[in-house]
Amino acid sequence: MSEQAKAFSPASVGNVGVGFDILGHVIEGVGDTVSVRRIDAAEVRIAAIRGTTVDLPLDAPANTAGASLIALREALALPFGFDIEIDKGIPLGSGMGGSAASCVAALVAANALLDTPLSREALYPFALTGEAVASGGRHGDNLGPMLLGGLVLSTADQLVKITVPDAWHSVLVHPEAILETRRARAALQGTRGVIRAGRFGSEHLAMRRHGSGGYGGAAGDVYSPQALLALKFTNSATGRVPGTVH
């Protein structure tokens, strides 16, 4: 069993179309890299943070990567702990899922150190716990795509990867501005109509899949017109999934 692993998580775009809090896709290029070392002490430690953003908590419970691994340890009753080093490639408050990328990369790396690794889907609840530390809510629109790659519908307890035609692409224009997710969500608290509309659209996307194809989806999928609207201008260039390097 290896004592150390490294994983990369790509950046992502969340809140795609009408998929408020649940629909997102990954971006080729930038991302976070996290190295995790298995240690004898039954605790999670943040040893270092480097890269584009270094002003982040070294206190594990207050860090998205640390909080996700604490949740993993507690759920699996692991007798060992983890030491974490984070190399940030995603700028703070850039809207590209920087807080989510750190916890997903940490989970993928730590998972490689388990005696019996979990599936990517099984890591999702722990990622939600980590993301909540930064954003203040358990929403998976950035987490799902980072775990599975491509365009993913992420409900409270399920990940659904959505196939889109190769001809569809997305273009990301990134202004020189910083807006943290927690502050953005706080600004929505007084706009109940916006939140209701977002949740209404999200409910339409979180449909059961059935039938024999339609609306440009994969064989065996039927998507509502609302889902088609959300997908029409969305595509992941590579669908890159976090990879583990021992």
Tab-separated table of C-alpha atoms in Angstrom:
chain	number	residue	atom	x	y	z
A	1	MET	CA	0.000	0.000	0.000
A	2	SER	CA	1.373	3.408	-1.058
A	3	GLU	CA	1.805	5.990	1.696
A	4	GLN	CA	1.418	9.042	-0.558
A	5	ALA	CA	-0.697	10.055	-3.566
A	6	LYS	CA	-1.263	13.164	-5.666
A	7	ALA	CA	-4.413	14.162	-7.563
A	8	PHE	CA	-5.449	16.967	-9.905
A	9	SER	CA	-8.918	18.495	-10.069
A	10	PRO	CA	-9.860	20.739	-13.000
A	11	ALA	CA	-11.704	24.029	-12.638
A	12	SER	CA	-15.418	24.106	-13.398
A	13	VAL	CA	-18.451	26.244	-14.171
A	14	GLY	CA	-21.510	25.836	-11.943
A	15	ASN	CA	-25.124	27.047	-12.121
A	16	VAL	CA	-25.257	26.198	-15.836
A	17	GLY	CA	-28.469	27.399	-17.498
A	18	VAL	CA	-31.439	26.672	-15.263
A	19	GLY	CA	-29.443	24.160	-13.226
A	20	PHE	CA	-29.274	26.344	-10.123
A	21	ASP	CA	-26.848	24.680	-7.680
A	22	ILE	CA	-26.941	21.314	-9.482
A	23	LEU	CA	-25.633	21.536	-13.080
A	24	GLY	CA	-22.014	22.199	-14.028
A	25	HIS	CA	-19.125	21.225	-16.291
A	26	VAL	CA	-15.343	21.098	-16.003
A	27	ILE	CA	-12.823	23.298	-17.829
A	28	GLU	CA	-9.661	22.168	-19.556
A	29	GLY	CA	-6.471	23.799	-18.293
A	30	VAL	CA	-6.314	25.288	-14.808
A	31	GLY	CA	-6.966	23.323	-11.651
A	32	ASP	CA	-5.733	22.410	-8.176
A	33	THR	CA	-3.241	19.683	-7.296
A	34	VAL	CA	-3.283	18.104	-3.845
A	35	SER	CA	-0.740	15.730	-2.324
A	36	VAL	CA	-1.935	13.518	0.521
A	37	ARG	CA	0.254	11.408	2.808
A	38	ARG	CA	-1.073	8.665	5.050
A	39	ILE	CA	0.116	9.156	8.651
A	40	ASP	CA	-0.120	7.123	11.846
A	41	ALA	CA	-1.743	9.929	13.852
A	42	ALA	CA	-5.546	9.790	13.765
A	43	GLU	CA	-5.963	13.333	12.497
A	44	VAL	CA	-6.006	15.489	9.362
A	45	ARG	CA	-3.345	18.178	8.951
A	46	ILE	CA	-2.755	20.882	6.342
A	47	ALA	CA	1.021	21.009	5.920
A	48	ALA	CA	1.308	23.606	3.149
A	49	ILE	CA	-0.640	25.764	0.693
A	50	ARG	CA	1.141	27.078	-2.405
A	51	GLY	CA	0.270	28.591	-5.766
A	52	THR	CA	-2.160	31.290	-6.930
A	53	THR	CA	-3.853	31.544	-3.530
A	54	VAL	CA	-2.038	31.022	-0.239
A	55	ASP	CA	-4.203	33.021	2.171
A	56	LEU	CA	-6.350	30.015	3.080
A	57	PRO	CA	-6.885	28.285	6.449
A	58	LEU	CA	-4.233	25.834	7.617
A	59	ASP	CA	-6.719	24.677	10.256
A	60	ALA	CA	-8.097	21.466	8.714
A	61	PRO	CA	-11.776	21.843	9.803
A	62	ALA	CA	-11.840	25.344	8.267
A	63	ASN	CA	-10.285	24.221	4.960
A	64	THR	CA	-12.380	22.511	2.259
A	65	ALA	CA	-9.735	19.833	1.651
A	66	GLY	CA	-9.250	19.241	5.356
A	67	ALA	CA	-12.982	19.156	6.155
A	68	SER	CA	-13.672	16.629	3.401
A	69	LEU	CA	-10.981	14.247	4.668
A	70	ILE	CA	-12.161	14.650	8.257
A	71	ALA	CA	-15.632	13.598	7.103
A	72	LEU	CA	-14.111	10.643	5.210
A	73	ARG	CA	-12.102	9.504	8.257
A	74	GLU	CA	-15.096	9.718	10.585
A	75	ALA	CA	-17.489	7.922	8.223
A	76	LEU	CA	-15.075	5.032	7.597
A	77	ALA	CA	-13.698	4.984	11.174
A	78	LEU	CA	-10.154	5.010	9.801
A	79	PRO	CA	-7.400	4.270	12.343
A	80	PHE	CA	-4.929	6.520	10.505
A	81	GLY	CA	-4.885	10.136	9.381
A	82	PHE	CA	-3.807	12.332	6.467
A	83	ASP	CA	-1.245	15.065	5.859
A	84	ILE	CA	-2.230	17.460	3.029
A	85	GLU	CA	-0.283	19.793	0.741
A	86	ILE	CA	-2.317	21.983	-1.636
A	87	ASP	CA	-1.016	23.585	-4.832
A	88	LYS	CA	-3.622	26.101	-5.943
A	89	GLY	CA	-4.010	26.736	-9.663
A	90	ILE	CA	-7.445	28.363	-9.443
A	91	PRO	CA	-7.551	31.996	-8.247
A	92	LEU	CA	-9.622	32.839	-5.172
A	93	GLY	CA	-13.168	34.043	-5.906
A	94	SER	CA	-12.760	33.483	-9.655
A	95	GLY	CA	-16.027	31.595	-10.111
A	96	MET	CA	-14.178	28.490	-11.320
A	97	GLY	CA	-14.764	26.234	-8.340
A	98	GLY	CA	-11.501	26.764	-6.473
A	99	SER	CA	-12.839	25.657	-3.095
A	100	ALA	CA	-14.479	22.593	-4.641
A	101	ALA	CA	-11.335	21.627	-6.568
A	102	SER	CA	-9.207	21.456	-3.435
A	103	CYS	CA	-11.561	19.117	-1.605
A	104	VAL	CA	-12.162	16.891	-4.651
A	105	ALA	CA	-8.440	16.529	-5.375
A	106	ALA	CA	-7.798	15.784	-1.697
A	107	LEU	CA	-10.503	13.100	-1.647
A	108	VAL	CA	-9.294	11.430	-4.849
A	109	ALA	CA	-5.718	11.321	-3.523
A	110	ALA	CA	-6.755	10.073	-0.069
A	111	ASN	CA	-9.031	7.480	-1.649
A	112	ALA	CA	-6.012	5.965	-3.405
A	113	LEU	CA	-4.460	5.399	0.033
A	114	LEU	CA	-7.404	3.428	1.440
A	115	ASP	CA	-7.150	-0.328	1.803
A	116	THR	CA	-10.435	-0.534	-0.125
A	117	PRO	CA	-10.899	2.578	-2.296
A	118	LEU	CA	-14.394	3.959	-2.812
A	119	SER	CA	-16.090	4.816	-6.095
A	120	ARG	CA	-16.097	8.435	-7.266
A	121	GLU	CA	-19.834	8.593	-6.526
A	122	ALA	CA	-19.208	7.397	-2.954
A	123	LEU	CA	-16.813	10.311	-2.419
A	124	TYR	CA	-19.514	12.848	-3.285
A	125	PRO	CA	-21.071	13.241	0.225
A	126	PHE	CA	-17.655	14.011	1.706
A	127	ALA	CA	-17.012	16.568	-1.030
A	128	LEU	CA	-20.326	18.250	-0.172
A	129	THR	CA	-19.192	18.539	3.435
A	130	GLY	CA	-15.901	20.120	2.388
A	131	GLU	CA	-17.493	22.562	-0.053
A	132	ALA	CA	-19.971	23.736	2.591
A	133	VAL	CA	-17.066	25.096	4.647
A	134	ALA	CA	-16.332	27.708	1.965
A	135	SER	CA	-19.725	28.321	0.362
A	136	GLY	CA	-22.062	27.873	3.305
A	137	GLY	CA	-24.227	25.332	1.465
A	138	ARG	CA	-24.200	21.704	0.326
A	139	HIS	CA	-24.488	22.189	-3.438
A	140	GLY	CA	-22.736	19.969	-5.952
A	141	ASP	CA	-22.784	21.833	-9.269
A	142	ASN	CA	-18.977	22.154	-9.199
A	143	LEU	CA	-18.230	18.930	-7.316
A	144	GLY	CA	-20.026	16.470	-9.610
A	145	PRO	CA	-18.192	17.493	-12.794
A	146	MET	CA	-14.844	17.444	-10.981
A	147	LEU	CA	-15.471	13.899	-9.762
A	148	LEU	CA	-16.829	12.435	-13.008
A	149	GLY	CA	-15.667	14.826	-15.731
A	150	GLY	CA	-17.755	16.522	-18.423
A	151	LEU	CA	-21.258	17.866	-17.778
A	152	VAL	CA	-22.881	16.491	-14.627
A	153	LEU	CA	-26.223	16.877	-12.869
A	154	SER	CA	-25.559	16.806	-9.120
A	155	THR	CA	-28.515	16.473	-6.764
A	156	ALA	CA	-28.295	16.143	-2.989
A	157	ASP	CA	-27.590	12.412	-3.230
A	158	GLN	CA	-27.000	11.505	-6.877
A	159	LEU	CA	-24.603	12.267	-9.747
A	160	VAL	CA	-25.832	11.954	-13.347
A	161	LYS	CA	-23.282	12.414	-16.136
A	162	ILE	CA	-24.886	13.921	-19.241
A	163	THR	CA	-23.646	13.225	-22.752
A	164	VAL	CA	-23.547	16.198	-25.125
A	165	PRO	CA	-22.563	16.366	-28.820
A	166	ASP	CA	-18.892	16.988	-29.591
A	167	ALA	CA	-19.849	20.051	-31.656
A	168	TRP	CA	-20.983	21.954	-28.570
A	169	HIS	CA	-18.413	24.124	-26.808
A	170	SER	CA	-18.292	26.701	-24.055
A	171	VAL	CA	-16.234	29.892	-23.924
A	172	LEU	CA	-15.190	31.245	-20.533
A	173	VAL	CA	-14.511	34.977	-20.199
A	174	HIS	CA	-12.893	35.728	-16.860
A	175	PRO	CA	-12.872	39.360	-15.647
A	176	GLU	CA	-10.314	40.618	-13.159
A	177	ALA	CA	-12.753	40.508	-10.271
A	178	ILE	CA	-13.129	38.556	-7.036
A	179	LEU	CA	-16.511	37.391	-5.738
A	180	GLU	CA	-16.606	34.655	-3.125
A	181	THR	CA	-19.435	32.129	-3.348
A	182	ARG	CA	-20.556	32.723	0.237
A	183	ARG	CA	-20.982	36.461	-0.445
A	184	ALA	CA	-22.787	35.836	-3.726
A	185	ARG	CA	-25.233	33.438	-2.080
A	186	ALA	CA	-25.810	35.900	0.761
A	187	ALA	CA	-26.793	38.532	-1.809
A	188	LEU	CA	-29.532	36.203	-3.099
A	189	GLN	CA	-31.199	35.858	0.289
A	190	GLY	CA	-33.351	38.918	-0.355
A	191	THR	CA	-34.372	37.811	-3.855
A	192	ARG	CA	-36.753	34.959	-3.122
A	193	GLY	CA	-38.109	35.037	-6.680
A	194	VAL	CA	-34.665	34.333	-8.121
A	195	ILE	CA	-34.117	31.426	-5.746
A	196	ARG	CA	-37.593	29.999	-6.437
A	197	ALA	CA	-37.009	30.226	-10.192
A	198	GLY	CA	-33.643	28.516	-9.818
A	199	ARG	CA	-35.092	25.711	-7.740
A	200	PHE	CA	-37.999	25.298	-10.177
A	201	GLY	CA	-35.565	24.841	-13.056
A	202	SER	CA	-33.422	22.512	-10.994
A	203	GLU	CA	-36.402	20.302	-10.219
A	204	HIS	CA	-37.059	19.933	-13.941
A	205	LEU	CA	-33.456	18.878	-14.512
A	206	ALA	CA	-33.492	16.316	-11.708
A	207	MET	CA	-35.831	14.045	-13.654
A	208	ARG	CA	-35.703	10.272	-13.924
A	209	ARG	CA	-34.142	9.106	-17.198
A	210	HIS	CA	-36.069	6.717	-19.413
A	211	GLY	CA	-37.048	5.911	-23.000
A	212	SER	CA	-34.912	5.484	-26.090
A	213	GLY	CA	-33.205	8.789	-26.722
A	214	GLY	CA	-34.236	12.336	-27.514
A	215	TYR	CA	-33.268	16.009	-27.422
A	216	GLY	CA	-29.700	15.162	-28.365
A	217	GLY	CA	-29.066	13.094	-25.247
A	218	ALA	CA	-27.378	9.721	-25.017
A	219	ALA	CA	-29.227	6.568	-26.041
A	220	GLY	CA	-31.665	5.667	-23.292
A	221	ASP	CA	-32.051	9.264	-22.112
A	222	VAL	CA	-34.997	11.601	-22.536
A	223	TYR	CA	-34.513	15.151	-21.360
A	224	SER	CA	-37.150	17.822	-20.841
A	225	PRO	CA	-37.061	21.009	-22.975
A	226	GLN	CA	-35.804	22.823	-19.857
A	227	ALA	CA	-32.853	20.457	-19.719
A	228	LEU	CA	-32.163	20.959	-23.426
A	229	LEU	CA	-32.098	24.716	-22.901
A	230	ALA	CA	-29.486	24.306	-20.194
A	231	LEU	CA	-27.358	21.970	-22.274
A	232	LYS	CA	-27.541	23.755	-25.610
A	233	PHE	CA	-24.584	26.052	-25.067
A	234	THR	CA	-22.609	23.815	-22.735
A	235	ASN	CA	-19.817	21.348	-23.338
A	236	SER	CA	-16.647	20.198	-21.643
A	237	ALA	CA	-13.712	20.243	-24.029
A	238	THR	CA	-12.108	17.149	-22.587
A	239	GLY	CA	-14.215	15.935	-19.691
A	240	ARG	CA	-11.002	15.605	-17.704
A	241	VAL	CA	-11.385	13.735	-14.444
A	242	PRO	CA	-9.060	14.063	-11.457
A	243	GLY	CA	-6.186	11.607	-11.905
A	244	THR	CA	-4.112	10.072	-9.199
A	245	VAL	CA	-0.306	9.885	-9.441
A	246	HIS	CA	1.482	7.655	-6.910
